[in-house]
XYZ file of C-alpha atoms in Angstrom:
665
model
C 171.226 -99.991 -116.611
C 170.639 -100.516 -113.166
C 166.689 -100.798 -113.817
C 167.342 -103.632 -117.128
C 169.086 -105.132 -114.316
C 166.753 -105.312 -111.935
C 163.802 -106.146 -113.984
C 165.623 -109.274 -115.520
C 168.143 -110.767 -112.497
C 165.508 -112.967 -111.104
C 164.271 -114.199 -114.460
C 167.709 -114.784 -115.732
C 169.244 -116.574 -112.571
C 165.944 -118.876 -112.534
C 166.241 -119.984 -116.053
C 170.164 -120.338 -115.425
C 169.584 -122.675 -112.977
C 166.615 -124.245 -114.595
C 169.022 -125.150 -117.651
C 172.027 -126.340 -115.525
C 169.209 -129.153 -113.757
C 167.925 -130.028 -116.745
C 171.820 -130.698 -118.196
C 171.947 -127.575 -120.588
C 174.499 -124.713 -120.720
C 174.993 -121.679 -122.599
C 179.007 -121.771 -122.741
C 178.934 -125.693 -124.172
C 177.687 -126.376 -127.627
C 175.778 -129.105 -129.129
C 172.303 -130.696 -128.145
C 170.469 -128.711 -130.318
C 167.304 -130.651 -130.649
C 166.925 -130.534 -126.881
C 167.854 -126.696 -126.801
C 164.487 -126.187 -129.231
C 162.492 -128.793 -127.424
C 162.712 -127.043 -124.166
C 161.879 -123.647 -125.394
C 159.091 -124.699 -127.611
C 156.103 -122.735 -127.009
C 153.538 -125.687 -126.883
C 156.014 -127.594 -124.498
C 156.309 -125.064 -122.020
C 152.300 -125.022 -121.842
C 152.902 -128.282 -120.236
C 153.177 -127.656 -116.861
C 155.104 -130.629 -116.082
C 157.696 -129.603 -118.529
C 160.848 -130.396 -116.494
C 162.503 -126.644 -117.433
C 159.426 -125.110 -116.423
C 158.728 -127.153 -113.228
C 162.304 -126.373 -112.380
C 162.545 -122.502 -113.370
C 159.175 -121.909 -110.914
C 161.115 -123.986 -107.855
C 164.218 -121.342 -108.588
C 162.284 -118.503 -109.233
C 160.278 -118.514 -106.314
C 163.826 -119.568 -104.185
C 164.943 -116.114 -105.120
C 162.093 -113.770 -106.037
C 161.711 -111.856 -102.369
C 165.223 -111.454 -101.788
C 165.578 -110.021 -105.325
C 162.473 -107.749 -105.586
C 163.179 -106.488 -101.854
C 166.005 -104.735 -103.176
C 164.524 -102.684 -106.316
C 164.333 -99.329 -105.967
C 160.893 -99.151 -107.021
C 160.237 -101.656 -103.874
C 162.411 -99.740 -101.295
C 160.441 -96.251 -102.457
C 156.956 -98.089 -101.730
C 158.030 -99.493 -98.448
C 159.045 -96.081 -97.839
C 155.832 -94.318 -98.437
C 154.144 -97.084 -96.579
C 156.403 -96.425 -93.754
C 155.625 -92.909 -93.273
C 159.080 -91.974 -94.077
C 160.426 -89.144 -96.409
C 162.049 -90.702 -99.821
C 163.908 -87.684 -100.038
C 165.873 -88.045 -97.087
C 169.541 -89.178 -97.937
C 168.965 -91.850 -95.247
C 165.579 -93.534 -95.974
C 167.065 -95.863 -98.558
C 169.643 -96.815 -96.364
C 168.085 -97.336 -93.805
C 165.590 -99.551 -95.519
C 168.228 -101.676 -97.264
C 169.967 -102.294 -93.906
C 167.131 -104.120 -92.162
C 166.222 -105.846 -95.757
C 170.045 -107.011 -95.757
C 169.776 -108.260 -92.172
C 166.369 -110.131 -93.159
C 167.817 -111.629 -96.473
C 171.589 -111.788 -96.535
C 173.035 -111.778 -92.840
C 170.802 -112.085 -89.607
C 173.718 -112.029 -87.257
C 175.806 -108.969 -88.549
C 173.433 -106.572 -86.285
C 170.099 -107.221 -84.854
C 167.176 -105.780 -86.637
C 165.767 -104.733 -83.289
C 168.816 -102.513 -82.729
C 168.826 -101.122 -85.836
C 164.969 -100.039 -85.825
C 165.073 -98.919 -82.659
C 168.227 -96.406 -83.056
C 166.956 -94.857 -86.230
C 163.250 -94.202 -84.675
C 165.098 -92.356 -81.949
C 166.687 -90.372 -84.643
C 163.423 -89.832 -85.975
C 161.756 -88.540 -83.002
C 164.530 -86.260 -82.083
C 164.592 -84.245 -85.228
C 160.989 -82.777 -84.248
C 158.148 -82.918 -82.162
C 155.824 -82.931 -85.069
C 157.320 -86.144 -86.514
C 154.826 -88.866 -86.191
C 156.679 -92.040 -87.655
C 156.441 -94.778 -85.676
C 156.480 -98.329 -86.269
C 157.136 -101.589 -85.047
C 159.776 -104.516 -86.954
C 156.768 -106.395 -87.061
C 154.896 -103.630 -88.960
C 158.084 -103.116 -91.102
C 157.806 -107.169 -92.260
C 153.865 -107.060 -93.121
C 154.819 -103.567 -95.028
C 158.003 -105.425 -96.718
C 155.674 -108.845 -97.355
C 152.968 -106.831 -98.874
C 155.140 -105.327 -101.347
C 156.376 -108.885 -102.109
C 153.169 -110.258 -102.350
C 153.210 -111.165 -106.067
C 156.991 -111.855 -106.489
C 156.080 -115.880 -106.169
C 155.043 -117.232 -109.175
C 152.000 -120.134 -109.524
C 151.968 -122.774 -111.732
C 150.352 -120.806 -114.697
C 151.921 -117.913 -113.726
C 155.391 -119.301 -114.131
C 154.641 -120.481 -117.891
C 153.211 -117.133 -118.585
C 156.395 -115.388 -117.331
C 158.582 -117.718 -119.355
C 156.369 -117.222 -122.736
C 156.557 -113.558 -122.146
C 160.691 -113.294 -121.886
C 160.852 -116.146 -124.783
C 158.670 -113.489 -127.040
C 160.451 -110.207 -125.472
C 163.885 -111.818 -126.027
C 163.469 -114.203 -128.782
C 164.868 -117.541 -126.499
C 164.732 -119.699 -129.164
C 168.027 -121.765 -129.063
C 171.511 -121.595 -126.743
C 173.020 -118.870 -128.762
C 170.172 -116.554 -128.178
C 169.550 -117.453 -124.515
C 173.519 -116.911 -124.211
C 172.925 -113.483 -125.589
C 170.143 -112.504 -123.183
C 172.498 -114.023 -120.068
C 175.283 -111.296 -121.438
C 173.036 -108.653 -121.788
C 171.497 -108.784 -118.355
C 175.262 -109.682 -116.808
C 176.540 -106.551 -118.755
C 173.763 -104.237 -117.172
C 174.977 -105.405 -113.787
C 178.824 -104.751 -114.600
C 177.766 -101.152 -115.639
C 175.647 -100.639 -112.759
C 178.456 -101.686 -110.425
C 181.240 -99.406 -112.126
C 178.864 -96.651 -112.053
C 178.651 -97.259 -108.128
C 182.316 -97.748 -107.529
C 183.831 -95.199 -109.965
C 187.160 -97.820 -110.302
C 189.271 -98.462 -113.241
C 187.898 -101.331 -115.824
C 191.336 -103.653 -114.084
C 190.272 -103.732 -110.743
C 187.070 -105.708 -111.011
C 188.501 -109.153 -111.218
C 187.445 -110.119 -107.752
C 186.168 -113.199 -106.373
C 182.853 -113.215 -104.250
C 185.019 -114.213 -101.052
C 186.686 -110.677 -101.505
C 183.523 -109.273 -99.946
C 184.054 -108.162 -96.149
C 181.541 -107.110 -93.795
C 181.397 -105.190 -90.284
C 179.346 -103.046 -87.683
C 179.652 -99.303 -88.636
C 181.299 -98.095 -84.931
C 181.590 -94.848 -86.238
C 179.261 -92.480 -83.620
C 178.537 -89.771 -86.314
C 176.783 -91.912 -88.913
C 176.310 -95.484 -87.393
C 172.368 -94.506 -87.112
C 172.258 -93.933 -90.571
C 175.093 -96.285 -92.345
C 174.624 -99.345 -89.412
C 177.120 -101.226 -91.822
C 180.239 -100.992 -93.481
C 181.329 -102.955 -96.179
C 184.951 -103.534 -98.069
C 186.437 -105.567 -100.820
C 189.707 -107.039 -100.442
C 191.087 -107.071 -103.786
C 194.072 -105.880 -106.285
C 194.336 -102.485 -108.226
C 197.171 -103.480 -110.564
C 198.310 -100.274 -112.126
C 199.116 -98.584 -108.632
C 199.745 -101.104 -105.860
C 200.289 -104.618 -108.425
C 199.335 -107.805 -106.718
C 199.123 -106.390 -103.515
C 195.509 -106.678 -101.866
C 194.092 -103.614 -100.840
C 190.580 -103.398 -98.507
C 188.358 -100.756 -100.212
C 185.330 -99.653 -98.544
C 182.220 -100.471 -101.036
C 178.691 -99.348 -100.371
C 175.829 -101.468 -99.217
C 174.079 -100.899 -102.614
C 177.186 -102.458 -104.500
C 177.684 -104.956 -101.802
C 173.814 -106.578 -102.717
C 174.612 -105.784 -106.460
C 177.613 -107.817 -106.364
C 176.043 -110.920 -104.554
C 172.962 -110.691 -107.281
C 175.410 -110.529 -110.446
C 177.540 -113.680 -109.001
C 174.060 -115.620 -108.776
C 173.556 -115.259 -112.163
C 177.739 -116.080 -112.945
C 178.592 -118.644 -110.198
C 178.319 -121.657 -112.639
C 181.031 -120.276 -114.690
C 183.443 -121.688 -111.987
C 186.056 -118.867 -112.967
C 186.743 -117.326 -109.930
C 184.949 -114.032 -111.245
C 182.146 -112.614 -108.992
C 180.733 -110.478 -111.828
C 181.337 -112.227 -115.737
C 180.730 -115.538 -116.964
C 183.252 -115.157 -118.847
C 185.876 -117.661 -118.716
C 189.263 -116.741 -117.035
C 192.384 -116.933 -119.119
C 194.318 -113.890 -117.629
C 193.653 -111.515 -114.926
C 194.288 -108.463 -117.127
C 191.439 -110.011 -119.681
C 188.817 -108.297 -117.074
C 189.702 -104.695 -118.801
C 188.060 -106.088 -121.971
C 185.127 -107.886 -120.194
C 184.237 -104.753 -118.305
C 184.747 -102.379 -121.432
C 182.506 -104.641 -123.519
C 179.833 -104.737 -120.856
C 179.705 -101.200 -120.528
C 179.613 -100.155 -124.420
C 177.185 -103.101 -124.881
C 173.999 -101.387 -124.086
C 175.053 -97.896 -125.137
C 173.388 -97.426 -128.549
C 170.143 -98.531 -127.076
C 170.097 -96.150 -124.014
C 168.781 -93.230 -125.490
C 165.649 -94.423 -126.729
C 165.355 -96.904 -123.545
C 165.951 -94.249 -120.798
C 162.791 -94.377 -119.131
C 162.940 -90.382 -118.488
C 163.433 -89.594 -121.987
C 160.552 -92.054 -123.166
C 158.044 -90.617 -120.936
C 159.449 -86.948 -121.908
C 158.985 -88.132 -125.538
C 155.132 -89.527 -124.514
C 154.305 -86.349 -122.948
C 155.734 -84.316 -125.923
C 153.470 -86.480 -128.199
C 150.284 -86.323 -126.311
C 150.659 -82.533 -125.796
C 150.874 -82.365 -129.641
C 147.287 -83.670 -130.087
C 145.751 -82.989 -127.004
C 142.600 -82.097 -128.758
C 142.015 -85.789 -130.101
C 142.847 -87.583 -127.016
C 141.039 -90.600 -125.650
C 140.013 -90.786 -121.855
C 143.200 -93.256 -121.356
C 145.295 -91.055 -123.132
C 143.944 -88.033 -120.920
C 144.557 -89.813 -118.000
C 148.274 -90.491 -118.952
C 148.827 -87.098 -120.301
C 147.388 -85.466 -116.957
C 149.650 -87.807 -115.112
C 152.987 -86.861 -117.150
C 152.210 -83.564 -117.269
C 152.293 -83.645 -112.994
C 154.943 -85.202 -113.084
C 157.171 -82.860 -115.879
C 156.603 -79.548 -116.639
C 157.645 -78.626 -120.786
C 158.179 -75.443 -119.633
C 160.725 -75.879 -116.882
C 164.422 -74.683 -117.756
C 165.696 -78.235 -116.268
C 163.320 -80.445 -118.629
C 163.702 -78.357 -121.597
C 167.484 -78.874 -120.607
C 166.826 -82.608 -120.687
C 164.792 -82.730 -124.171
C 167.723 -81.213 -125.660
C 169.944 -83.974 -124.202
C 167.873 -86.723 -125.418
C 167.748 -85.037 -128.949
C 171.547 -85.021 -128.751
C 172.012 -88.553 -127.741
C 169.651 -89.554 -129.985
C 171.625 -88.334 -132.639
C 175.120 -89.282 -131.229
C 173.853 -92.629 -131.181
C 172.567 -92.619 -134.909
C 176.202 -91.211 -135.582
C 178.150 -94.101 -133.945
C 175.525 -96.688 -135.617
C 176.760 -95.454 -138.713
C 180.001 -95.791 -137.524
C 179.656 -98.815 -136.313
C 181.220 -102.093 -137.986
C 177.870 -102.864 -139.416
C 174.818 -100.709 -139.998
C 171.545 -102.039 -141.088
C 170.209 -99.578 -144.413
C 166.993 -100.582 -145.471
C 167.224 -104.532 -145.393
C 170.966 -104.719 -146.484
C 173.750 -104.824 -143.576
C 176.826 -102.288 -144.798
C 179.981 -101.214 -143.361
C 180.896 -97.427 -142.691
C 182.459 -97.127 -146.151
C 179.245 -98.130 -147.563
C 176.870 -95.934 -145.755
C 179.370 -92.969 -146.699
C 178.880 -94.219 -150.844
C 175.210 -94.309 -150.130
C 175.592 -90.970 -148.903
C 177.614 -89.690 -151.777
C 175.314 -91.195 -154.154
C 172.137 -89.831 -152.479
C 170.596 -93.670 -151.838
C 170.982 -93.158 -148.132
C 167.496 -92.864 -146.040
C 166.883 -88.658 -146.156
C 167.052 -88.707 -142.105
C 170.564 -90.320 -142.128
C 171.924 -88.012 -144.704
C 170.240 -84.961 -143.210
C 172.221 -86.157 -139.888
C 175.566 -86.379 -141.591
C 175.040 -83.175 -143.445
C 175.041 -81.368 -139.991
C 177.837 -82.968 -138.690
C 180.497 -82.409 -141.610
C 181.994 -79.500 -142.457
C 181.015 -77.387 -145.868
C 184.707 -78.301 -146.785
C 184.328 -82.414 -146.199
C 181.218 -82.077 -147.787
C 181.970 -80.538 -150.634
C 185.606 -82.762 -151.156
C 183.373 -86.113 -150.697
C 180.826 -84.987 -153.549
C 183.523 -83.849 -155.856
C 183.730 -86.043 -158.932
C 187.835 -86.809 -158.426
C 186.968 -87.770 -154.558
C 189.071 -91.116 -153.863
C 187.388 -92.905 -150.872
C 190.694 -94.456 -149.152
C 190.919 -95.946 -146.115
C 192.720 -92.712 -144.630
C 189.854 -90.709 -146.090
C 187.281 -92.908 -144.496
C 188.996 -92.695 -140.897
C 189.004 -88.737 -141.285
C 185.237 -89.109 -142.384
C 184.251 -91.106 -139.013
C 186.646 -89.020 -136.899
C 184.845 -85.983 -138.056
C 181.499 -87.328 -137.397
C 182.000 -88.522 -134.099
C 183.456 -85.204 -132.946
C 182.023 -84.412 -129.720
C 179.554 -87.390 -129.652
C 179.137 -88.933 -126.407
C 179.759 -92.838 -125.682
C 179.816 -94.904 -122.326
C 183.237 -96.262 -121.422
C 184.588 -97.583 -117.646
C 186.767 -94.445 -117.972
C 183.599 -92.069 -118.663
C 181.967 -93.804 -115.597
C 185.048 -92.921 -113.307
C 184.367 -89.286 -114.288
C 180.444 -89.665 -114.249
C 180.857 -91.228 -110.710
C 183.222 -88.530 -109.166
C 180.205 -85.964 -110.595
C 177.900 -87.794 -109.279
C 179.173 -87.680 -105.718
C 179.848 -83.961 -106.013
C 176.588 -83.110 -107.007
C 174.575 -86.018 -104.045
C 173.139 -83.197 -102.224
C 171.976 -81.075 -105.253
C 167.940 -80.702 -105.514
C 167.656 -81.575 -108.977
C 169.768 -85.074 -108.822
C 167.795 -88.315 -110.039
C 166.631 -90.778 -107.938
C 169.552 -93.148 -108.471
C 172.060 -90.896 -106.993
C 169.512 -89.741 -104.197
C 169.166 -93.591 -103.268
C 173.147 -94.540 -104.161
C 175.233 -91.927 -103.260
C 173.570 -89.390 -100.463
C 175.045 -91.419 -97.478
C 178.544 -91.944 -98.971
C 181.118 -90.183 -96.683
C 184.352 -88.846 -96.328
C 185.892 -92.033 -96.102
C 185.204 -92.858 -99.597
C 186.759 -89.903 -101.030
C 189.793 -90.491 -99.207
C 190.013 -93.853 -100.762
C 189.800 -92.561 -104.105
C 191.859 -90.018 -104.074
C 194.703 -92.451 -103.043
C 196.683 -91.854 -106.394
C 197.462 -89.091 -109.029
C 195.154 -90.126 -111.578
C 191.690 -90.465 -109.424
C 192.623 -87.041 -108.103
C 192.963 -85.542 -111.918
C 189.795 -87.021 -112.289
C 188.184 -85.231 -109.529
C 189.640 -82.292 -110.610
C 187.880 -82.210 -113.791
C 184.800 -83.188 -111.896
C 185.103 -80.429 -109.949
C 184.994 -77.961 -112.858
C 182.454 -79.655 -114.716
C 180.251 -79.687 -111.430
C 181.215 -75.701 -110.876
C 180.381 -74.858 -114.524
C 177.080 -76.572 -114.297
C 176.339 -75.292 -110.800
C 177.014 -71.586 -112.005
C 174.824 -71.831 -115.352
C 172.163 -73.248 -113.711
C 171.862 -70.652 -110.807
C 172.673 -67.923 -113.140
C 169.478 -69.886 -115.898
C 167.572 -69.985 -112.457
C 167.513 -66.179 -112.004
C 164.504 -66.049 -114.048
C 162.220 -68.651 -112.547
C 159.384 -67.972 -110.692
C 160.518 -69.938 -107.374
C 164.389 -70.553 -106.495
C 164.837 -72.527 -103.922
C 168.631 -71.792 -102.799
C 170.219 -70.095 -99.855
C 173.726 -68.832 -98.571
C 176.455 -66.658 -99.298
C 177.238 -67.908 -102.877
C 173.981 -67.458 -104.329
C 173.649 -63.847 -103.196
C 176.771 -63.744 -104.926
C 175.818 -64.594 -107.942
C 172.468 -62.386 -107.631
C 174.888 -59.580 -106.824
C 177.347 -60.682 -109.656
C 174.381 -60.493 -112.350
C 172.912 -57.289 -111.088
C 176.059 -55.231 -111.327
C 177.273 -56.263 -114.399
C 173.613 -56.164 -116.073
C 173.409 -59.081 -118.181
C 170.508 -58.733 -121.148
C 171.970 -60.601 -123.936
C 173.524 -64.233 -124.482
C 177.029 -62.542 -125.142
C 176.906 -60.869 -121.716
C 175.578 -64.286 -120.066
C 178.534 -66.159 -121.614
C 181.046 -63.602 -120.330
C 179.857 -63.649 -117.071
C 179.763 -67.190 -116.891
C 183.689 -67.212 -118.160
C 184.575 -64.777 -115.800
C 182.825 -66.627 -112.526
C 184.073 -70.046 -113.445
C 187.654 -69.413 -114.482
C 188.327 -66.442 -112.428
C 186.288 -66.313 -109.454
C 186.057 -70.069 -107.887
C 188.770 -71.470 -106.889
C 187.156 -74.918 -105.301
C 184.274 -76.764 -104.658
C 183.866 -79.335 -101.536
C 180.419 -81.244 -100.771
C 178.726 -81.328 -97.362
C 175.556 -82.706 -96.186
C 174.348 -79.340 -94.963
C 175.993 -77.106 -97.825
C 178.312 -77.094 -100.464
C 181.761 -74.747 -99.777
C 182.207 -72.916 -103.157
C 185.478 -70.959 -102.844
C 186.322 -67.991 -104.528
C 189.404 -66.025 -105.074
C 188.515 -62.806 -103.240
C 186.816 -64.764 -100.148
C 189.219 -67.385 -98.990
C 190.284 -64.862 -95.769
C 186.502 -64.742 -95.453
C 185.669 -67.870 -95.009
C 184.386 -69.309 -91.491
C 187.058 -72.016 -90.903
C 190.070 -69.574 -92.187
C 192.729 -69.830 -90.104
C 195.465 -66.837 -90.743
C 193.626 -66.317 -94.039
C 194.019 -70.146 -95.415
C 190.386 -71.626 -95.130
C 190.653 -75.268 -93.348
C 187.923 -76.633 -94.805
C 188.578 -80.223 -93.146
C 186.938 -78.601 -89.875
C 183.924 -77.966 -91.773
C 180.516 -78.310 -89.730
C 177.218 -76.412 -89.813
C 178.346 -74.263 -86.788
C 180.880 -72.814 -89.579
C 179.319 -73.281 -92.728
C 175.719 -71.439 -92.383
C 176.553 -68.252 -92.015
C 179.786 -68.541 -94.521
C 179.944 -66.366 -97.529
C 180.946 -69.400 -99.379
C 178.046 -71.674 -98.555
C 175.813 -72.714 -101.300
C 172.876 -74.176 -99.799
C 169.823 -76.216 -101.953
C 166.932 -78.230 -101.000
C 169.225 -81.025 -101.270
C 170.795 -80.110 -98.396
C 167.810 -79.615 -95.890
C 167.999 -82.883 -94.513
C 171.951 -82.477 -94.128
C 171.267 -79.567 -91.798
C 168.219 -81.325 -89.756
C 170.775 -83.979 -89.140
C 173.702 -82.109 -88.605
C 171.908 -79.480 -86.437
C 170.699 -82.558 -84.221
C 173.344 -81.767 -81.346
C 172.963 -78.482 -81.158
C 168.990 -78.796 -80.983
C 169.672 -81.414 -77.867
C 171.704 -78.875 -76.196
C 168.981 -75.923 -76.255
C 166.183 -78.107 -75.275
C 168.341 -80.068 -72.235
C 166.604 -78.630 -69.127
C 170.146 -79.748 -67.064
C 172.483 -77.555 -69.419
C 173.470 -74.030 -67.876
C 172.141 -71.424 -70.337
C 176.078 -69.745 -71.204
C 176.553 -73.283 -72.516
C 173.417 -72.937 -74.441
C 174.340 -69.983 -76.254
C 176.795 -71.119 -78.783
C 174.198 -73.789 -79.719
C 171.407 -71.534 -80.046
C 173.752 -69.298 -82.658
C 173.712 -72.231 -84.723
C 170.191 -73.112 -84.821
C 169.318 -69.462 -85.617
C 171.525 -69.960 -88.605
C 169.638 -72.948 -89.649
C 166.620 -71.350 -89.149
C 167.513 -68.796 -91.499
C 168.853 -70.927 -94.148
C 165.506 -73.223 -94.210
C 163.054 -70.112 -93.969
C 165.242 -69.167 -97.056
C 164.683 -72.550 -98.758
C 161.050 -72.585 -97.820
C 160.539 -68.997 -99.580
C 161.419 -70.219 -102.693
C 160.251 -73.885 -102.685
C 157.458 -75.200 -104.594
C 156.075 -77.953 -101.831
C 153.387 -77.094 -99.153
C 154.851 -77.426 -95.818
C 157.954 -79.194 -96.784
C 160.069 -77.268 -94.215
C 157.332 -75.835 -92.093
C 157.400 -78.664 -89.431
C 161.220 -78.011 -88.717
C 161.012 -74.709 -88.980
C 158.272 -74.389 -86.113
C 160.781 -77.134 -84.299
C 163.676 -74.706 -84.620
C 161.132 -71.927 -83.442
C 160.312 -74.167 -80.345
C 163.404 -74.416 -79.298
C 164.927 -71.211 -79.719
C 161.714 -70.444 -77.599
C 162.575 -72.984 -74.872
C 166.075 -71.043 -74.438
C 164.507 -67.520 -74.348
C 162.521 -68.964 -71.381
C 165.121 -70.849 -69.475
C 167.039 -68.953 -66.744
C 169.787 -72.385 -67.138
C 170.737 -74.663 -64.366
C 173.768 -74.584 -62.487
């Protein structure tokens, strides 16, 4: 939904303001002729058209600001600057500079943000050559935004393209389009925050911002943002100050720019305020609005489907199709275990939403619109399309199928309800509550190597403050416990499955435990795999805790062996690379690499300090050696050439400096 929002927010805001300028509001009935006139294609081709002129003015006013924060733009800026897009702080650093340029130039000087960040990069490796000035950053940024502004001709083309794509012909169709964009933004916001649906009724004035004065992460997260608003279920009308990310702050501002004419005090919706509790229904409707189209519109699924098709007719491809085939083949390996799991998920979601369409209020069969009862009647009579019939047959039990096809079956309301429940059983669907669970899992998995760009760009910089705030009540703690169990199951399943992979970029004590468990139990059959999986997840693993440098997966037999353990009890709030990198409970993946780079930096600095006595360097040297060992293990299982080598060389050089040092008193 983030991508849907990003692609449409600039156009929808500009169009909304342009309509307001010519005296039209989607919330007001009437003026049908005026609506028809302004959306007449021949009228739009007239560049002197008032709507066209106003649209171009408003679009160009916000184009740079809006396009600058798109993930695709930030990614291109990172590449042009020579920054590593895999780093957990790259996106946040670029966003911070963009935020001070477009939103708040006084919060912290851009020069300071840049200087601090470049200094941190320089201290991480002698082989790091990234260096640029603020002027160079702005030039690169401006180059990426070069085509954001619209000429007269382009403004007409953009209007006509959106009118065709979204069938914008009158007030109702434009209102539907605005609600689609608004709903996509709200869905992204719920995914960013993981709050209850009742907690989004805030005005824009509830936003707060300040400079981050925490020396541990101020370089990587220069600002802290809060939202001062109520949490009705736990705190009634008492205002709470809740921390949000920079991405969330920007998203709220962007949604508000679309809804601000509503004058309803809601920052995120144009729906009129009648009762503060109504925000529940507004948020729920927004989240479910796009779900039925998600599996067919999700870019990753579309590209995998396209790759499967191109591979199926590889011998008959045109030159353009072959180039596209090579491009997608380099991006996805259809034989890869993770890609196969994604394909299975895609197929399941497509079937799930089809079943949900059956059960919706109105379902289109051929050219007729029928209710759920009508779908079942057609299924019984054999007049439902074959593909739809087969899908229903795969979901209903033989007992139900025999019952509904018997001559004396009575299709009562109760019978219809039972059939609907059975059809929808175990189907996936989106709700605000479901997104709360997904948020919790995203937070727990944010340093895992297989996370998508959305999580990498928006979750990796989140720190412990967010968890403590999120876990302030019983329900949130319950959600996090479920998320922990789901994450543990996923990690164990993927780790066991990966043992057959040619390359395995894992390190740490937990991976050695998995290897040993499989070897000792001699897993061969699927049943043996299932038994081992259940034994590990249900009987062996106690808890999971995420850190940037390693994930702590605590087991029943290793609590007293944990490096942070005191009197046999793990003190995991003391987690640090010093303790974790040599711990039996540590699970380290590619996604932890930059956490190691960042958090071992003080030890590297100490070792390279010519004025520090040798005896003080020894404990730091031990940490550097642990980091070196873990990173070498990651390199041995990695497919990316030289990804880890510069840092490995830097660590080796650091160790050599200490070994050649006599210390200075």
